[in-house]
Amino acid sequence: MTESSGPHRQQLLRGLSFDHLFAVRTVASAGSFREAAKILCLSQPAVSQRVHHIEHILGSPIFDRHSGIGVTLTDVGRAFLAFCDRAMGVLDELHADIAQDDGGDAETTLSITAPSDSIQYFIIRLLPLLRARFPHRQLRVTQAGSRSESLGMVKSGAADLGFYRVPADPQLSTVALMDEKLHLVAAPGHEILRIPVGERAGALGAYPFATYVASMRSRQLVERWALKAGARLRVDIESQSLDVMKQAAVSGSAITVLSGPAIGDELKEGRLAIVEIDGMPLVRATAIVVRPGDEQRPVIREFIELLVRVGRAASDDATPEVRWSHDSKVAGNAIPLPVPVGGVSAANR
C-alpha cells in the first residue's frame, strides 16, 4: 500500500467526508464488509472503496481481513475509529443544537441510540409495537459505535434514550435495566457436547474460542466466568460483531458465548446447540438511560412500560427481561399493550 505523508496526507484527510467515517465505523461494528453493506444499503464494492481510500491516505490497513470470518481492527484502525467517534460526536451535538432551535422536533420524535446487537435482536423486532403505541411520533433509532458515543448522544440531547452496558453513568438517570442471558454455544454434533457436563470446563481449552474484543465489557464478563469456572479459553477469534462469532460457531470453527436474543432462530432451526456448563447462563445487564429530569416525561415512562410488558410476556430467552430501575415506578395504571398482526410472540421471534 502506497503511503501518503506530510502536507499531501493532511490535504487528503481534509477531503474525507462523513460518509467515509461512517463506513469505517459500520464495518468495525458489523464485523464484515458484507454486513456493513446491508446496513448502509450500499454495494459491498462501494463500502470497500471508501475504506480502501482511507487506507491509501493513511498508508496502513485499517482492518485485518479474515477469509470466511470477517474483519478485525488493526492498531491504526483502532486509532482511526476513535477519531471517527469524536467526529461523529461533534456532528451529533450540532444536530441536537439545531433540533433545539427548531423547537418542534423534540415534540414529534422519539430518538433512541443503542449498540448494534440491541437494535438488531430487540429494538427492530419491537418496531411494530412501538409504532402502534406512538403513532404520531417519528421513531429514530441510531446505532452507537461505542459506549462513549451512546452516552454522548444522550447527554447532548441528540437522543432521548440510550442503551449501553452497565455500570451506569452517574451523570444520567437509569430508568430501566435490560437483562439478557448469555449461553455457551457450539455447532450441533460438536465434540464438547459428548463430554460429561461436569468435565466440560476443564476440556474447553482444547477447542478454538470466539469472543468479544478485549475492550468490550461483554469480554470481561466472559473472562470472569472462565476464571471462576476454571475454564481455560483458547481465543482464536476476537470481534466486535455478534454475527462474526455466531457464524464461527454455526460453521463449527469455534465455540462462543452469545446472548439468547441473538441465537433464538439458530437454536430453533437446529444450527446451534447450547453447551451446558458450570456457571452458565450468564446475565448481561444493559442500562436504559435518559437525561436527569426526563425520566418523568410521559413518552419515556410509556416507552419503558411497553418494554417491561413485552419482556414479561416472553416465554423464552429470545427476548430479554426489562425491568424498571426502581420497582416503585411500576405502580399505577398499566398501559394497554398494542398487538400488531401476529401478536406479541410474532414480534419477538
XYZ file of C-alpha atoms in Angstrom:
349
model
C 0.000 0.000 0.000
C 1.464 3.353 -1.041
C 1.899 5.675 1.932
C 0.825 9.306 1.763
C 2.829 11.587 4.008
C 3.350 15.158 5.147
C 1.276 18.005 3.710
C -0.123 15.746 0.993
C -1.635 13.347 3.547
C -3.042 16.247 5.565
C -4.693 17.656 2.456
C -6.206 14.276 1.590
C -7.507 13.750 5.134
C -9.273 17.098 4.984
C -11.110 15.829 1.933
C -12.719 12.927 3.809
C -16.490 13.050 4.200
C -18.724 11.790 6.990
C -19.728 9.007 4.579
C -16.145 7.720 4.693
C -16.068 7.847 8.503
C -19.464 6.203 8.856
C -18.401 3.395 6.504
C -15.400 2.589 8.712
C -17.498 2.673 11.885
C -20.139 0.442 10.346
C -17.627 -2.150 9.113
C -15.978 -2.181 12.549
C -19.313 -2.648 14.294
C -20.729 -5.212 11.832
C -17.500 -7.201 11.664
C -17.561 -7.628 7.897
C -17.869 -5.641 4.673
C -20.835 -7.747 3.606
C -22.874 -6.983 6.731
C -21.851 -3.319 6.644
C -23.086 -3.051 3.059
C -26.506 -4.348 4.139
C -26.731 -1.802 6.961
C -25.627 1.087 4.729
C -27.805 -0.040 1.793
C -24.738 0.069 -0.461
C -22.980 -2.495 -2.584
C -20.074 -4.281 -0.951
C -17.598 -2.835 -3.513
C -18.827 0.688 -2.654
C -18.109 0.130 1.033
C -14.738 -1.430 0.256
C -13.834 1.530 -1.959
C -14.467 4.003 0.854
C -12.347 2.041 3.295
C -9.558 1.494 0.745
C -9.483 5.239 0.086
C -8.799 5.951 3.757
C -6.234 3.152 3.994
C -4.438 4.619 0.998
C -4.265 8.018 2.690
C -3.073 6.542 5.997
C -0.611 4.245 4.292
C -1.699 1.382 6.512
C -4.585 -1.094 6.714
C -7.491 -0.232 8.995
C -8.748 -3.815 9.057
C -7.189 -7.250 9.026
C -9.275 -9.353 6.611
C -10.032 -12.946 7.662
C -11.422 -15.069 4.845
C -14.829 -16.525 5.657
C -14.943 -14.930 9.121
C -14.820 -11.167 8.792
C -12.506 -8.342 9.813
C -10.772 -7.059 12.927
C -9.238 -3.658 13.576
C -5.515 -3.072 13.311
C -3.737 -0.721 15.723
C -4.058 2.051 13.122
C -7.702 1.086 12.691
C -8.428 1.454 16.396
C -6.844 4.914 16.396
C -8.833 5.930 13.318
C -12.063 4.532 14.799
C -11.530 6.695 17.898
C -11.204 9.705 15.572
C -14.431 8.671 13.803
C -16.248 8.517 17.142
C -15.065 12.020 18.078
C -16.011 13.458 14.689
C -19.465 11.860 14.676
C -19.983 13.034 18.253
C -19.447 16.625 17.153
C -21.962 16.079 14.356
C -24.493 14.741 16.878
C -24.014 17.842 19.035
C -24.681 20.048 16.014
C -27.838 18.084 15.252
C -29.011 18.499 18.858
C -28.401 22.268 18.739
C -30.350 22.600 15.506
C -33.207 20.455 16.832
C -33.393 22.589 19.973
C -33.545 25.810 17.962
C -36.180 24.313 15.682
C -38.377 23.559 18.688
C -40.843 21.139 17.117
C -38.575 18.166 16.506
C -38.385 17.148 20.173
C -42.176 17.020 20.380
C -42.652 14.711 17.406
C -39.613 12.436 17.547
C -38.563 9.711 19.971
C -34.843 9.182 19.394
C -33.064 6.060 20.636
C -29.374 5.186 20.496
C -28.193 1.635 21.134
C -25.437 -0.837 20.248
C -25.931 -2.853 17.077
C -26.973 -6.102 18.785
C -29.668 -4.382 20.881
C -31.056 -2.860 17.680
C -30.784 -5.993 15.563
C -32.130 -8.526 18.050
C -34.509 -6.474 20.179
C -35.483 -2.964 19.097
C -36.099 -3.782 15.414
C -38.406 -6.633 16.400
C -40.394 -4.253 18.591
C -40.867 -1.540 15.983
C -44.436 -2.636 15.063
C -45.426 -2.351 18.738
C -43.605 0.954 19.170
C -45.211 2.477 16.102
C -48.632 1.331 17.257
C -48.047 2.838 20.711
C -46.617 6.114 19.353
C -48.472 6.642 16.047
C -47.853 10.397 15.964
C -44.127 10.237 16.666
C -41.239 9.515 14.367
C -39.092 6.768 15.891
C -35.435 7.401 15.170
C -33.003 4.593 16.059
C -29.266 5.271 15.782
C -26.590 2.614 16.087
C -23.939 3.684 18.583
C -20.392 2.785 17.633
C -19.253 2.763 21.253
C -20.427 3.158 24.826
C -18.987 6.687 24.969
C -20.841 7.662 21.804
C -24.148 6.402 23.183
C -23.648 8.356 26.399
C -22.581 11.459 24.484
C -25.707 11.421 22.333
C -27.989 11.298 25.370
C -26.036 13.967 27.257
C -26.053 16.304 24.242
C -29.768 15.806 23.567
C -29.196 14.055 20.226
C -31.032 11.034 21.670
C -33.912 10.795 24.151
C -32.893 7.355 25.379
C -29.646 5.425 25.325
C -28.921 1.712 25.721
C -25.455 0.754 26.979
C -23.764 -1.866 29.134
C -23.618 -1.278 32.863
C -22.230 0.179 35.104
C -24.435 3.243 34.885
C -23.097 6.743 34.275
C -23.767 8.964 37.335
C -24.467 11.968 35.085
C -27.500 10.235 33.566
C -30.678 8.727 35.029
C -31.099 4.981 34.631
C -34.809 4.373 34.074
C -34.637 0.649 33.350
C -32.299 -2.324 33.108
C -32.420 -4.974 30.395
C -31.110 -8.432 31.321
C -30.017 -10.898 28.644
C -28.970 -14.473 29.290
C -25.643 -15.441 27.719
C -25.086 -19.056 26.709
C -22.084 -21.088 25.651
C -22.996 -22.431 22.205
C -21.494 -24.732 19.591
C -22.489 -26.390 16.356
C -24.725 -29.455 16.857
C -22.572 -32.560 16.999
C -19.547 -30.663 18.304
C -17.200 -32.874 20.291
C -17.661 -30.901 23.517
C -21.329 -31.906 23.631
C -20.245 -35.534 24.081
C -18.179 -34.716 27.166
C -19.926 -35.065 30.586
C -21.222 -31.698 31.787
C -19.021 -31.654 34.880
C -15.875 -32.161 32.773
C -16.552 -29.580 30.067
C -14.893 -26.601 31.794
C -11.611 -28.470 32.032
C -11.824 -29.548 28.382
C -12.751 -26.146 26.959
C -9.147 -25.137 26.220
C -8.872 -27.880 23.598
C -11.203 -26.050 21.228
C -10.976 -22.714 19.350
C -12.988 -19.989 21.058
C -14.575 -16.872 19.535
C -15.261 -13.895 21.754
C -15.524 -10.116 22.010
C -12.513 -7.807 21.666
C -10.649 -7.109 24.892
C -12.037 -3.583 25.350
C -15.692 -4.706 25.408
C -17.471 -5.233 28.720
C -19.016 -8.478 27.492
C -15.492 -9.875 27.017
C -14.709 -9.028 30.638
C -17.878 -10.806 31.733
C -16.884 -13.942 29.799
C -13.359 -13.869 31.216
C -14.676 -13.576 34.784
C -16.891 -16.599 34.157
C -13.966 -18.605 32.763
C -11.771 -17.736 35.753
C -14.479 -18.720 38.240
C -15.310 -21.952 36.393
C -11.642 -22.900 35.993
C -12.072 -22.913 32.229
C -9.107 -22.125 30.003
C -10.102 -20.259 26.846
C -8.188 -20.710 23.594
C -9.173 -17.447 21.921
C -8.692 -17.752 18.160
C -11.241 -15.141 17.046
C -11.907 -11.711 18.568
C -14.615 -9.472 17.128
C -16.970 -6.593 17.882
C -19.646 -8.313 15.836
C -22.020 -10.918 17.254
C -22.676 -12.129 13.717
C -18.991 -12.971 13.233
C -18.910 -15.012 16.438
C -22.227 -16.656 15.593
C -21.052 -17.641 12.131
C -17.872 -19.093 13.621
C -19.991 -21.262 15.911
C -22.537 -22.291 13.257
C -19.727 -23.336 10.900
C -18.047 -25.388 13.625
C -14.949 -23.183 13.553
C -15.244 -22.155 17.214
C -17.250 -22.238 20.420
C -18.610 -18.925 21.666
C -20.783 -17.174 24.248
C -23.791 -15.318 22.837
C -26.997 -13.792 24.153
C -30.338 -15.571 23.967
C -31.884 -12.922 21.671
C -29.004 -13.338 19.209
C -29.319 -17.111 18.864
C -33.067 -17.718 19.130
C -33.536 -18.515 15.436
C -30.413 -20.677 15.199
C -31.481 -22.749 18.208
C -34.986 -23.284 16.792
C -33.563 -24.274 13.403
C -31.014 -26.658 14.924
C -27.973 -24.744 13.645
C -26.645 -24.113 17.151
C -26.806 -26.023 20.428
C -26.443 -24.740 23.984
C -23.469 -26.256 25.797
C -24.472 -26.833 29.401
C -21.525 -25.960 31.620
C -20.807 -24.701 35.127
C -21.693 -21.031 35.639
C -23.887 -20.694 32.555
C -26.049 -18.948 31.578
C -24.527 -15.603 32.478
C -26.687 -12.497 32.812
C -25.606 -9.330 30.982
C -27.265 -6.087 32.028
C -27.858 -3.125 29.730
C -28.848 0.234 31.205
C -31.530 2.359 29.548
C -30.759 5.971 30.390
C -32.114 9.494 29.918
C -31.024 12.970 30.879
C -31.810 13.859 34.528
C -35.405 15.084 34.719
C -36.520 13.308 31.537
C -37.468 10.170 33.476
C -40.808 11.824 34.281
C -41.694 12.595 30.666
C -44.852 10.643 29.752
C -43.349 9.338 26.494
C -40.319 7.950 28.361
C -42.470 6.266 31.001
C -44.774 4.773 28.352
C -41.817 3.542 26.312
C -40.277 1.730 29.293
C -43.654 0.354 30.386
C -44.041 -1.145 26.913
C -40.596 -2.767 27.059
C -41.285 -4.163 30.533
C -44.582 -5.690 29.448
C -43.101 -7.256 26.313
C -40.268 -8.743 28.368
C -42.717 -10.217 30.851
C -44.878 -11.658 28.060
C -41.944 -13.555 26.546
C -41.683 -17.265 27.255
C -38.070 -17.930 26.278
C -34.588 -16.415 26.184
C -35.161 -14.837 22.770
C -36.483 -11.674 24.441
C -34.524 -10.019 27.240
C -36.133 -9.206 30.563
C -36.637 -5.463 31.052
C -37.317 -4.036 34.497
C -37.726 -0.543 35.911
C -34.638 0.584 37.794
C -36.917 1.187 40.824
C -39.832 -1.153 41.460
C -41.969 1.747 42.699
C -42.139 3.107 39.159
C -44.223 0.125 38.074
C -47.092 1.237 40.279
C -50.065 2.889 38.636
C -52.299 2.091 35.726
C -50.903 -0.348 33.212
C -50.615 0.947 29.672
C -52.514 -1.185 27.135
C -50.151 -3.235 25.020
C -50.894 -2.774 21.298
C -50.532 -6.003 19.363
C -49.640 -5.942 15.647
C -50.615 -8.653 13.205
C -49.200 -11.924 14.509
C -49.253 -10.876 18.180
C -46.516 -10.158 20.674
C -44.847 -13.527 20.217
C -44.536 -12.935 16.481
C -42.971 -9.564 17.066
C -40.363 -11.124 19.292
C -39.411 -14.218 17.358
